[in-house]
GROMACS .gro file of C-alpha atoms in nm:
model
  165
    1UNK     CA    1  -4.737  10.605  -5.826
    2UNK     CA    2  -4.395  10.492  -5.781
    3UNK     CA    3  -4.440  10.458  -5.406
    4UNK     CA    4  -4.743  10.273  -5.421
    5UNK     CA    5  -4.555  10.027  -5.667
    6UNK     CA    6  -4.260   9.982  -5.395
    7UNK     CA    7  -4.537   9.959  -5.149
    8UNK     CA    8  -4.687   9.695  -5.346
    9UNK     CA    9  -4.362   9.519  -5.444
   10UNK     CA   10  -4.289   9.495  -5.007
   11UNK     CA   11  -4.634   9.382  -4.929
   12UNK     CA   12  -4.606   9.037  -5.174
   13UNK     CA   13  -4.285   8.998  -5.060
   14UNK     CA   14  -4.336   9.051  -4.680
   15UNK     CA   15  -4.684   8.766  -4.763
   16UNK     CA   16  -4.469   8.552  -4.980
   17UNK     CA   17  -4.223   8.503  -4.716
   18UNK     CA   18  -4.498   8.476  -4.484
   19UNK     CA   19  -4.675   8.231  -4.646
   20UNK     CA   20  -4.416   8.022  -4.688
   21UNK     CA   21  -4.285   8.009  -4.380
   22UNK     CA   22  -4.581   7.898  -4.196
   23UNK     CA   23  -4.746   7.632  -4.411
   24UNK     CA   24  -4.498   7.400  -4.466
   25UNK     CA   25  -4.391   7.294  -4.132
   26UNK     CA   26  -4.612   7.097  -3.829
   27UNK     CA   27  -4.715   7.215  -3.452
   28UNK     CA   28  -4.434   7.195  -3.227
   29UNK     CA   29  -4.365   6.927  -2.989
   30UNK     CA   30  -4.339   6.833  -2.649
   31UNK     CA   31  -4.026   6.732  -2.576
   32UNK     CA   32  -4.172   6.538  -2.246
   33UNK     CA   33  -4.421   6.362  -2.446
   34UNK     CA   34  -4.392   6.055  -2.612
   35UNK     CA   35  -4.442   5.983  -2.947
   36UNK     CA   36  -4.584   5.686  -3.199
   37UNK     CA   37  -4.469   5.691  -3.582
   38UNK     CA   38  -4.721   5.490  -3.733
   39UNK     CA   39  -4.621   5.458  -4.146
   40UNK     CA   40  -4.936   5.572  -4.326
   41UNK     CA   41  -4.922   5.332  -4.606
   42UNK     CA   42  -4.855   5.022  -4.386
   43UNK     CA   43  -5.041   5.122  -4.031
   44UNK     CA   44  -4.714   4.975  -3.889
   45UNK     CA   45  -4.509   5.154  -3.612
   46UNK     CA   46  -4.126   5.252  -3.657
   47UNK     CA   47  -3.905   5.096  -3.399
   48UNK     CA   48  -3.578   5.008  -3.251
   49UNK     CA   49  -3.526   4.617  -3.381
   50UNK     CA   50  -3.539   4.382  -3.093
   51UNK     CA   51  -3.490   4.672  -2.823
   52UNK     CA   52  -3.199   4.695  -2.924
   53UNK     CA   53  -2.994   4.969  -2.729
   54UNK     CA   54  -2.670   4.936  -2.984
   55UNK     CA   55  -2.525   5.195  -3.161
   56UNK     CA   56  -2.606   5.103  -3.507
   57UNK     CA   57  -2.974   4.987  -3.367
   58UNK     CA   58  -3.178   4.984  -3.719
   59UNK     CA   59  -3.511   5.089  -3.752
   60UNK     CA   60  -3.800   4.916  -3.845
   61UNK     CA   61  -4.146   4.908  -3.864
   62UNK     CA   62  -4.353   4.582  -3.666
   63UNK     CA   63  -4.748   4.596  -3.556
   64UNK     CA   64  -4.789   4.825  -3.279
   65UNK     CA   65  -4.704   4.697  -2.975
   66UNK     CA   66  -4.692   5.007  -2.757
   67UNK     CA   67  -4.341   4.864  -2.643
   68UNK     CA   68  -4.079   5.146  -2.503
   69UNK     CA   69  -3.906   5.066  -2.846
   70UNK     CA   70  -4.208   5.218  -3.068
   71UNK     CA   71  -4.195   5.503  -2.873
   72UNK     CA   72  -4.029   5.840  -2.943
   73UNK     CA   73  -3.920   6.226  -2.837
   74UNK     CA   74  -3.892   6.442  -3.053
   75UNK     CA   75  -3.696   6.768  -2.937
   76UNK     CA   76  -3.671   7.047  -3.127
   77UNK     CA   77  -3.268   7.165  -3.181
   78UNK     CA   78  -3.423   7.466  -3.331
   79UNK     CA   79  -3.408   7.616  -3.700
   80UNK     CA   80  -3.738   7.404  -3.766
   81UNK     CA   81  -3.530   7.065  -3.722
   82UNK     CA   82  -3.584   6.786  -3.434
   83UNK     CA   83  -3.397   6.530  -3.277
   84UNK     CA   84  -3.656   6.178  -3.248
   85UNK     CA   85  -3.492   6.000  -2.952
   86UNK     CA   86  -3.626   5.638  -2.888
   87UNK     CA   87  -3.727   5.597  -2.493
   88UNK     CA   88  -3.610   5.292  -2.473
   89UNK     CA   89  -3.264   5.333  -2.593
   90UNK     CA   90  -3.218   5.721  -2.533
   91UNK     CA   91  -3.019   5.690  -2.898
   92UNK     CA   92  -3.137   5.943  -3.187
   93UNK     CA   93  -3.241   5.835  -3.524
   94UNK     CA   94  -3.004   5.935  -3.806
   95UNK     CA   95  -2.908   5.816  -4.175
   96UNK     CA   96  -2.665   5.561  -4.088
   97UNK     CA   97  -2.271   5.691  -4.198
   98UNK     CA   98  -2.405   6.026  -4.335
   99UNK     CA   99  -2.533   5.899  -4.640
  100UNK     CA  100  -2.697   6.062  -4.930
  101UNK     CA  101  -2.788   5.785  -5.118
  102UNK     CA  102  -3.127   5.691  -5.178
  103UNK     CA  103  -3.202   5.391  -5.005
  104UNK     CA  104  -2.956   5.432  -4.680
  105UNK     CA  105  -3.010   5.302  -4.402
  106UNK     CA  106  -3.160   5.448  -4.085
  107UNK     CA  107  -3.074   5.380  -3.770
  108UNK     CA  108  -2.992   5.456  -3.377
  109UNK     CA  109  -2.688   5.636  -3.248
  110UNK     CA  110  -2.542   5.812  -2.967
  111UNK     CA  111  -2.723   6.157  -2.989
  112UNK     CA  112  -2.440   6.377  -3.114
  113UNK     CA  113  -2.674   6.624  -3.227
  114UNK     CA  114  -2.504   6.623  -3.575
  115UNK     CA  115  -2.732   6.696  -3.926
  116UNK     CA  116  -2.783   6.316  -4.000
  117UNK     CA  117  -2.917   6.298  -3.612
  118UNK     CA  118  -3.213   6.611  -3.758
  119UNK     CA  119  -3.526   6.602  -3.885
  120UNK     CA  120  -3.764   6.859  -4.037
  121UNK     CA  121  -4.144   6.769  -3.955
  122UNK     CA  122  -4.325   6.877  -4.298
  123UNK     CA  123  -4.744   6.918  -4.178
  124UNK     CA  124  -4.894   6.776  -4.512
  125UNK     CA  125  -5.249   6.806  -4.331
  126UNK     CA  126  -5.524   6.558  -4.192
  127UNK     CA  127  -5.296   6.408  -3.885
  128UNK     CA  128  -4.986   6.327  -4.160
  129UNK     CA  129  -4.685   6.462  -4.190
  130UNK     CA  130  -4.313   6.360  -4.429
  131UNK     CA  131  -3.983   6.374  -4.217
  132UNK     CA  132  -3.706   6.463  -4.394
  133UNK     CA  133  -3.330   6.456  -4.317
  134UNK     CA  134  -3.132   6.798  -4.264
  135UNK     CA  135  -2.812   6.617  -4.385
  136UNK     CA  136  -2.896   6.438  -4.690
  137UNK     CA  137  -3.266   6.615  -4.776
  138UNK     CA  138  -3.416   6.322  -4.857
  139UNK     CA  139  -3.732   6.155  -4.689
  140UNK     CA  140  -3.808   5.893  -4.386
  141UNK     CA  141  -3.946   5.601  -4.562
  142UNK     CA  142  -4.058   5.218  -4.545
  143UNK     CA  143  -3.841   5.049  -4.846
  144UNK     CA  144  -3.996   4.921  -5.092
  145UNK     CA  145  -4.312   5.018  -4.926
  146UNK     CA  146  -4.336   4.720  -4.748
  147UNK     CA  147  -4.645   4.606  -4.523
  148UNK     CA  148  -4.434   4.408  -4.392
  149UNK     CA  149  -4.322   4.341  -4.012
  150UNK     CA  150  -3.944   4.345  -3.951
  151UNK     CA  151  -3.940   4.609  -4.315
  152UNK     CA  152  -3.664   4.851  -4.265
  153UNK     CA  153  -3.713   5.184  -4.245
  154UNK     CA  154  -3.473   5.375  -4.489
  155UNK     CA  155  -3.431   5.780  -4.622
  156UNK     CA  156  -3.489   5.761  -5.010
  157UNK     CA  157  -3.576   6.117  -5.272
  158UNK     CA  158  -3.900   6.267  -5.191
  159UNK     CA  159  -4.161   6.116  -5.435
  160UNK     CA  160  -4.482   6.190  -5.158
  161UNK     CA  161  -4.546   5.851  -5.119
  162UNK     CA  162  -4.788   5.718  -4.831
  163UNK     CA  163  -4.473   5.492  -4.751
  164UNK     CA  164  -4.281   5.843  -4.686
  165UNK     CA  165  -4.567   5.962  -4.452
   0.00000   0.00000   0.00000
């Protein structure tokens, strides 16, 4: 009895862990792809303001355009995180000045490959997913959810709004 008990006790465990690990997180990507980020909520495309190729470059979101700046790689730097790389600039998106604040601005940098520059890709199902900041834990999001062109694209607590997805 005992040993079926410990048996038992290994088998949840061994599914739990399983079962955890492989819902939560979305297909892997192609790193020579390119990729669209179209807000759920507003049906509006993060980009690169005015092309910029700046350090400091914020992100927005603006009609889609199909422009080089509403365009993305996302490359995985392992441990279930990705770098998203704009093609137009070749900078990374990260929360601007490792922030933690809710609100914080996101922007474009120099890929340094630091936590603020990585993402995890959370599936939530039906072609959506929530990105979320290895740094600061907190969630890619329109502010204010905003339908707005020109809105600015912030990290803010994850609530599981359609402006975080």
């Amino acid at each position: 009895m005992k040993k079926i008990v410990s048996l038992i006790a290994a088998l949840v465990v061994i599914f739990s862990t399983f079962t955890v690990m492989n819902t939560a997180y979305a297909a892997s990507y192609d790193s020579s792809k390119t990729y669209k980020l179209i807000n759920r909520y507003s049906g509006k495309a993060l980009e690169v303001y005015e092309w910029s190729t700046a350090d400091g470059g914020n992100i927005v979101q603006y009609d889609d355009l199909g422009g080089a700046n509403q365009q993305w790689r996302i490359i995985d730097v392992g441990e279930g995180y990705h770098k998203i790389v704009n093609v137009n600039s070749l900078k990374a998106m990260e929360v601007y000045n490792w922030s933690n604040e809710n609100g914080a601005n996101v922007a474009q940098w120099k890929d340094w490959n630091g936590a603020s520059q990585q993402w995890q890709i959370v599936d939530l199902g039906n072609g959506y997913v929530k990105i979320i900041n290895r740094h600061s834990k907190k969630a890619l999001e329109v502010y204010e959810s905003s339908k707005n062109n020109g809105a600015n694209v912030v990290q803010y607590e994850d609530l599981g709004g359609e402006n975080q997805q």
